[in-house]
Coordinates of C-alpha atoms in Angstrom, one line a residue:
X1 CA 63.1 -41.3 35.5
X2 CA 62.2 -44.6 34.1
X3 CA 60.6 -45.0 30.7
X4 CA 57.0 -46.0 31.5
X5 CA 54.5 -43.7 30.0
X6 CA 53.6 -41.1 27.4
X7 CA 56.0 -38.2 26.9
X8 CA 55.7 -34.5 26.8
X9 CA 58.0 -31.9 25.3
X10 CA 60.1 -28.8 26.4
X11 CA 62.5 -25.8 26.4
X12 CA 65.1 -23.2 25.4
X13 CA 67.8 -21.6 23.3
X14 CA 71.5 -21.9 23.3
X15 CA 74.3 -19.4 23.0
X16 CA 77.8 -20.8 22.5
X17 CA 80.5 -20.5 25.1
X18 CA 83.8 -22.3 24.9
X19 CA 85.5 -25.7 24.8
X20 CA 85.3 -28.7 27.1
X21 CA 88.2 -28.1 29.5
X22 CA 87.8 -28.3 33.3
X23 CA 89.9 -27.8 36.3
X24 CA 89.5 -30.7 38.7
X25 CA 88.5 -29.4 42.1
X26 CA 88.5 -31.3 45.4
X27 CA 85.1 -32.9 46.3
X28 CA 83.7 -31.2 49.4
X29 CA 82.7 -33.3 52.4
X30 CA 79.0 -34.0 53.2
X31 CA 77.5 -31.2 55.2
X32 CA 76.2 -31.7 58.7
X33 CA 72.5 -31.3 57.9
X34 CA 69.2 -33.3 58.5
X35 CA 68.3 -36.0 56.0
X36 CA 67.0 -34.5 52.8
X37 CA 63.4 -35.7 52.2
X38 CA 62.2 -34.6 48.9
X39 CA 59.9 -35.1 45.9
X40 CA 60.2 -34.6 42.2
X41 CA 56.9 -32.8 41.4
X42 CA 57.7 -31.5 37.9
X43 CA 54.2 -32.5 36.7
X44 CA 52.4 -30.2 39.0
X45 CA 51.9 -27.3 36.6
X46 CA 50.6 -29.5 33.9
X47 CA 48.3 -31.3 36.3
X48 CA 47.0 -28.1 37.7
X49 CA 46.3 -26.8 34.1
X50 CA 44.4 -30.0 33.5
X51 CA 42.2 -29.3 36.5
X52 CA 43.8 -31.7 39.0
X53 CA 43.4 -30.8 42.7
X54 CA 45.4 -31.9 45.6
X55 CA 44.2 -32.6 49.2
X56 CA 45.6 -33.3 52.5
X57 CA 44.7 -36.4 54.6
X58 CA 41.7 -34.5 56.0
X59 CA 40.3 -33.7 52.5
X60 CA 41.2 -30.0 52.5
X61 CA 42.5 -28.7 49.1
X62 CA 46.1 -27.5 49.2
X63 CA 48.9 -26.1 47.0
X64 CA 50.9 -29.2 46.2
X65 CA 54.3 -27.6 47.0
X66 CA 53.0 -26.6 50.5
X67 CA 51.4 -30.0 50.9
X68 CA 54.8 -31.7 50.3
X69 CA 56.3 -29.5 53.0
X70 CA 53.4 -30.3 55.4
X71 CA 54.0 -34.0 54.7
X72 CA 57.6 -33.6 56.1
X73 CA 59.6 -32.9 52.9
X74 CA 62.3 -30.2 52.8
X75 CA 63.3 -30.3 49.1
X76 CA 61.9 -30.4 45.6
X77 CA 63.4 -31.7 42.4
X78 CA 62.5 -30.2 39.0
X79 CA 63.4 -31.6 35.6
X80 CA 64.6 -29.4 32.7
X81 CA 64.1 -30.0 29.0
X82 CA 65.6 -27.9 26.2
X83 CA 62.9 -27.1 23.6
X84 CA 59.6 -28.6 24.7
X85 CA 56.8 -28.5 22.2
X86 CA 54.2 -27.6 24.8
X87 CA 56.4 -25.7 27.2
X88 CA 56.0 -28.0 30.2
X89 CA 59.4 -28.4 32.0
X90 CA 60.8 -25.7 29.8
X91 CA 62.6 -22.6 31.1
X92 CA 59.5 -20.5 32.0
X93 CA 57.7 -23.5 33.5
X94 CA 60.8 -24.4 35.6
X95 CA 61.1 -20.8 36.8
X96 CA 57.5 -20.6 37.8
X97 CA 57.8 -23.8 39.8
X98 CA 61.1 -22.9 41.3
X99 CA 59.7 -19.7 42.6
X100 CA 57.0 -21.6 44.5
X101 CA 59.7 -23.8 46.0
X102 CA 61.6 -20.8 47.2
X103 CA 58.5 -19.2 48.6
X104 CA 57.9 -22.5 50.5
X105 CA 61.4 -22.3 52.0
X106 CA 62.5 -25.6 50.5
X107 CA 65.7 -26.7 48.9
X108 CA 65.9 -27.2 45.1
X109 CA 67.4 -29.9 43.0
X110 CA 67.6 -29.2 39.2
X111 CA 67.7 -32.2 36.9
X112 CA 69.0 -31.4 33.4
X113 CA 68.0 -33.9 30.8
X114 CA 69.8 -32.3 27.9
X115 CA 66.9 -33.3 25.6
X116 CA 63.6 -32.0 24.3
X117 CA 61.8 -34.6 26.4
X118 CA 62.6 -37.7 28.5
X119 CA 66.2 -38.8 28.8
X120 CA 66.7 -42.1 30.6
X121 CA 68.7 -45.4 30.3
X122 CA 66.8 -46.3 27.1
X123 CA 67.3 -43.0 25.3
X124 CA 69.4 -40.0 25.5
X125 CA 68.4 -38.0 22.4
X126 CA 70.0 -34.6 21.9
X127 CA 67.7 -31.6 21.4
X128 CA 66.6 -31.2 17.8
X129 CA 68.4 -27.9 17.5
X130 CA 71.7 -29.5 18.6
X131 CA 71.5 -32.2 15.9
X132 CA 74.6 -32.6 13.8
X133 CA 76.9 -30.9 16.2
X134 CA 80.4 -32.3 16.9
X135 CA 81.9 -32.9 20.3
X136 CA 83.2 -29.4 20.8
X137 CA 80.0 -27.7 19.7
X138 CA 78.0 -30.1 21.8
X139 CA 80.1 -29.1 24.8
X140 CA 79.4 -25.5 24.1
X141 CA 75.7 -26.3 23.9
X142 CA 75.7 -28.0 27.2
X143 CA 77.5 -25.1 28.8
X144 CA 75.2 -22.5 27.3
X145 CA 72.0 -24.3 28.2
X146 CA 73.2 -25.0 31.7
X147 CA 74.3 -21.4 32.2
X148 CA 71.1 -19.9 30.8
X149 CA 68.8 -21.9 33.0
X150 CA 70.8 -21.5 36.2
X151 CA 71.4 -17.8 35.6
X152 CA 67.7 -17.2 35.1
X153 CA 66.9 -18.9 38.4
X154 CA 69.7 -17.1 40.3
X155 CA 68.5 -13.8 38.8
X156 CA 65.1 -14.4 40.5
X157 CA 66.6 -15.3 43.8
X158 CA 66.4 -19.1 43.4
X159 CA 69.8 -20.8 43.7
X160 CA 69.6 -24.6 43.5
X161 CA 71.3 -26.6 46.2
X162 CA 72.1 -29.4 43.8
X163 CA 72.3 -29.9 40.0
X164 CA 72.2 -33.1 38.0
X165 CA 74.3 -33.2 34.8
X166 CA 72.1 -35.6 32.9
X167 CA 69.3 -37.9 34.0
X168 CA 69.9 -41.6 34.6
X169 CA 73.1 -41.6 32.4
X170 CA 73.7 -45.3 32.8
X171 CA 75.2 -45.4 29.3
X172 CA 76.1 -41.7 28.9
X173 CA 74.2 -38.8 27.4
X174 CA 73.6 -37.0 24.1
X175 CA 73.7 -40.1 22.0
X176 CA 75.3 -41.3 19.8
X177 CA 78.3 -39.0 20.5
X178 CA 78.1 -39.4 24.2
X179 CA 77.1 -43.1 24.4
X180 CA 79.5 -44.2 27.2
X181 CA 79.8 -47.8 26.0
X182 CA 81.2 -46.5 22.7
X183 CA 82.6 -43.1 23.5
X184 CA 83.3 -42.8 27.3
X185 CA 85.6 -39.8 26.6
X186 CA 82.9 -37.9 24.9
X187 CA 80.5 -38.6 27.8
X188 CA 83.0 -37.3 30.2
X189 CA 83.6 -34.2 28.1
X190 CA 79.9 -33.4 28.1
X191 CA 79.6 -34.0 31.8
X192 CA 82.7 -31.8 32.5
X193 CA 81.2 -29.0 30.3
X194 CA 78.0 -29.1 32.5
X195 CA 80.0 -29.2 35.7
X196 CA 82.1 -26.2 34.8
X197 CA 79.0 -24.2 33.7
X198 CA 77.4 -24.9 37.1
X199 CA 80.5 -23.8 39.0
X200 CA 80.8 -20.6 37.0
X201 CA 77.3 -19.7 38.0
X202 CA 77.8 -20.5 41.6
X203 CA 80.7 -22.6 43.0
X204 CA 78.6 -23.6 46.0
X205 CA 76.1 -25.5 43.9
X206 CA 76.7 -29.3 44.3
X207 CA 76.9 -31.3 41.0
X208 CA 75.5 -34.8 40.8
X209 CA 76.1 -37.8 38.5
X210 CA 72.7 -39.7 38.3
X211 CA 72.5 -43.4 37.5
X212 CA 69.5 -45.7 37.8
X213 CA 69.3 -49.2 39.2
X214 CA 70.8 -48.2 42.6
X215 CA 71.3 -51.9 43.5
X216 CA 73.7 -52.5 40.5
X217 CA 77.2 -51.9 41.9
X218 CA 78.9 -53.0 38.8
X219 CA 77.1 -50.5 36.6
X220 CA 78.1 -47.6 39.0
X221 CA 81.7 -48.7 39.1
X222 CA 81.9 -48.9 35.3
X223 CA 80.3 -45.6 34.7
X224 CA 82.0 -43.6 37.4
X225 CA 85.4 -45.1 36.9
X226 CA 85.1 -44.2 33.2
X227 CA 84.2 -40.6 34.1
X228 CA 87.0 -40.4 36.6
X229 CA 89.6 -41.8 34.2
X230 CA 88.6 -39.2 31.7
X231 CA 89.1 -36.3 34.1
X232 CA 85.5 -35.7 35.4
X233 CA 84.8 -34.8 39.0
X234 CA 81.5 -34.5 40.8
X235 CA 80.2 -33.5 44.3
X236 CA 77.7 -36.3 44.8
X237 CA 76.3 -39.5 43.3
X238 CA 72.5 -39.9 42.7
X239 CA 70.7 -43.2 42.4
X240 CA 67.3 -44.4 41.3
X241 CA 65.5 -47.3 43.0
X242 CA 62.1 -48.6 42.0
X243 CA 61.4 -51.9 43.9
X244 CA 58.2 -53.9 44.1
X245 CA 56.1 -54.6 47.2
X246 CA 57.8 -58.0 47.5
X247 CA 61.5 -57.4 46.6
X248 CA 62.1 -54.0 48.4
X249 CA 64.0 -55.6 51.3
X250 CA 66.5 -57.2 49.0
X251 CA 66.9 -54.1 46.8
X252 CA 67.4 -51.8 49.8
X253 CA 70.1 -54.1 51.1
X254 CA 71.8 -54.2 47.8
X255 CA 71.4 -50.4 47.4
X256 CA 72.9 -49.8 50.8
X257 CA 75.9 -52.0 50.0
X258 CA 76.4 -50.1 46.8
X259 CA 76.1 -46.7 48.5
X260 CA 78.7 -47.6 51.1
X261 CA 81.0 -48.8 48.3
X262 CA 80.5 -45.6 46.4
X263 CA 81.3 -43.5 49.4
X264 CA 84.5 -45.5 50.1
X265 CA 85.6 -45.7 46.5
X266 CA 85.0 -42.1 45.4
X267 CA 84.9 -40.2 48.8
X268 CA 81.6 -38.7 47.6
X269 CA 78.2 -38.4 49.3
X270 CA 75.2 -40.2 47.8
X271 CA 71.6 -39.4 47.4
X272 CA 68.7 -41.5 46.3
X273 CA 67.1 -39.0 43.9
X274 CA 64.3 -41.2 42.6
X275 CA 62.1 -43.8 44.2
X276 CA 58.6 -45.1 43.6
X277 CA 56.2 -48.0 44.2
X278 CA 52.6 -48.7 43.1
X279 CA 50.3 -46.3 44.9
X280 CA 48.0 -49.1 45.9
X281 CA 50.8 -50.8 47.8
X282 CA 51.0 -48.0 50.4
X283 CA 51.9 -50.2 53.4
X284 CA 54.8 -51.8 51.6
X285 CA 55.9 -48.4 50.2
X286 CA 55.8 -47.0 53.8
X287 CA 58.0 -49.8 55.1
X288 CA 60.4 -49.4 52.1
X289 CA 60.7 -45.6 52.6
X290 CA 61.3 -45.9 56.3
X291 CA 64.0 -48.6 55.9
X292 CA 65.7 -46.7 53.1
X293 CA 65.9 -43.6 55.3
X294 CA 67.3 -45.7 58.1
X295 CA 70.0 -47.1 55.9
X296 CA 70.9 -43.7 54.5
X297 CA 71.4 -42.4 58.1
X298 CA 73.7 -45.3 58.8
X299 CA 76.1 -44.5 56.0
X300 CA 79.4 -43.3 57.7
X301 CA 80.3 -39.7 58.0
X302 CA 76.8 -38.5 57.2
X303 CA 77.4 -39.1 53.5
X304 CA 73.9 -40.6 52.9
X305 CA 72.2 -37.3 52.1
X306 CA 68.6 -38.2 51.5
X307 CA 65.8 -39.5 49.3
X308 CA 63.4 -38.0 46.7
X309 CA 60.1 -39.6 45.8
X310 CA 59.4 -39.4 42.0
X311 CA 56.0 -37.6 41.3
X312 CA 54.3 -38.8 44.5
X313 CA 51.3 -36.4 43.8
X314 CA 50.3 -38.3 40.7
X315 CA 46.9 -40.0 40.9
X316 CA 44.0 -41.2 38.7
X317 CA 46.4 -42.9 36.3
X318 CA 48.0 -39.6 35.3
X319 CA 50.0 -40.2 32.1
X320 CA 49.8 -43.9 32.8
X321 CA 52.0 -43.5 35.8
X322 CA 50.9 -45.6 38.8
X323 CA 54.0 -45.4 41.1
X324 CA 52.8 -42.2 42.9
X325 CA 51.8 -42.0 46.6
X326 CA 48.3 -40.4 46.3
X327 CA 45.0 -42.2 46.1
X328 CA 42.4 -41.7 43.4
X329 CA 40.8 -38.9 45.4
X330 CA 44.0 -36.9 45.3
X331 CA 45.0 -37.5 48.9
X332 CA 48.3 -38.8 50.2
X333 CA 48.5 -42.5 51.0
X334 CA 50.1 -43.9 54.1
X335 CA 53.4 -44.1 52.1
X336 CA 53.8 -40.3 52.5
X337 CA 53.7 -40.5 56.3
X338 CA 57.2 -42.2 56.0
X339 CA 58.6 -38.7 55.6
X340 CA 57.2 -37.3 58.8

């Protein structure tokens, strides 16, 4: 997620597990499945608590999860924070939303930030309770937190299809220890700790590296080569892409070229797990989303898995975020018809 508005806080406790070692396992091929069309709607519980309502194109009030499904989406992404001050995006909040996703029969992507609030290219702050920990202890904390959250979900019958180890980790995670430009090895150790924890909960869950600026091939090569050289493996690569109404054709073209290179270089499927465009540019957004899906389908061997819109249900300048795809009356704009 990009840093453009006010923050909230979040979640949990940690119990220590062990070290940072990891067995490298082969990366599975992309599965033969329809294109994933999803949305990160992590804000829905807070929006509902604030009295926000959501409506379909005909003006009928609807549950936002079911509305996403009606609009053609088959997956939902939820972010996870560690110890949020107000509980939003914390463990219980994530469980509550994940249960709704399961009941809707949709796939789930869990996005670990490893922070008490937003982690993004501009900041990757460790949770307050992890402050002062060394590399080995930080690895244990990553393991414990990852295990706790996923185990709580699985216990309730909700097994994510995909899990991100970090959010937009362009320059690593858990700074300063895991700042990739200074300590690439530490960043890889933290990623490996999260990867191993996911696989211990359920080996079938696919683990993602998530980097923003999906058009920047050099950034992806630098980051992923660094991880690989330090023994990290992953199952898929996630990208963010936030074009404007005027530059989207160029950015989609660059993103497609980058995705093809990533598939060839790392033999790994790719997924665009964040997109957005100003809500009042719905026609341009529609064209952008349709073209992006076309380009994802054209990636060889079905390794372009899909796309997630970031908080499309936001409206009325919620938290200062204006890149949703609903109008000020709480109804989906034309942009959302791109998923049908």
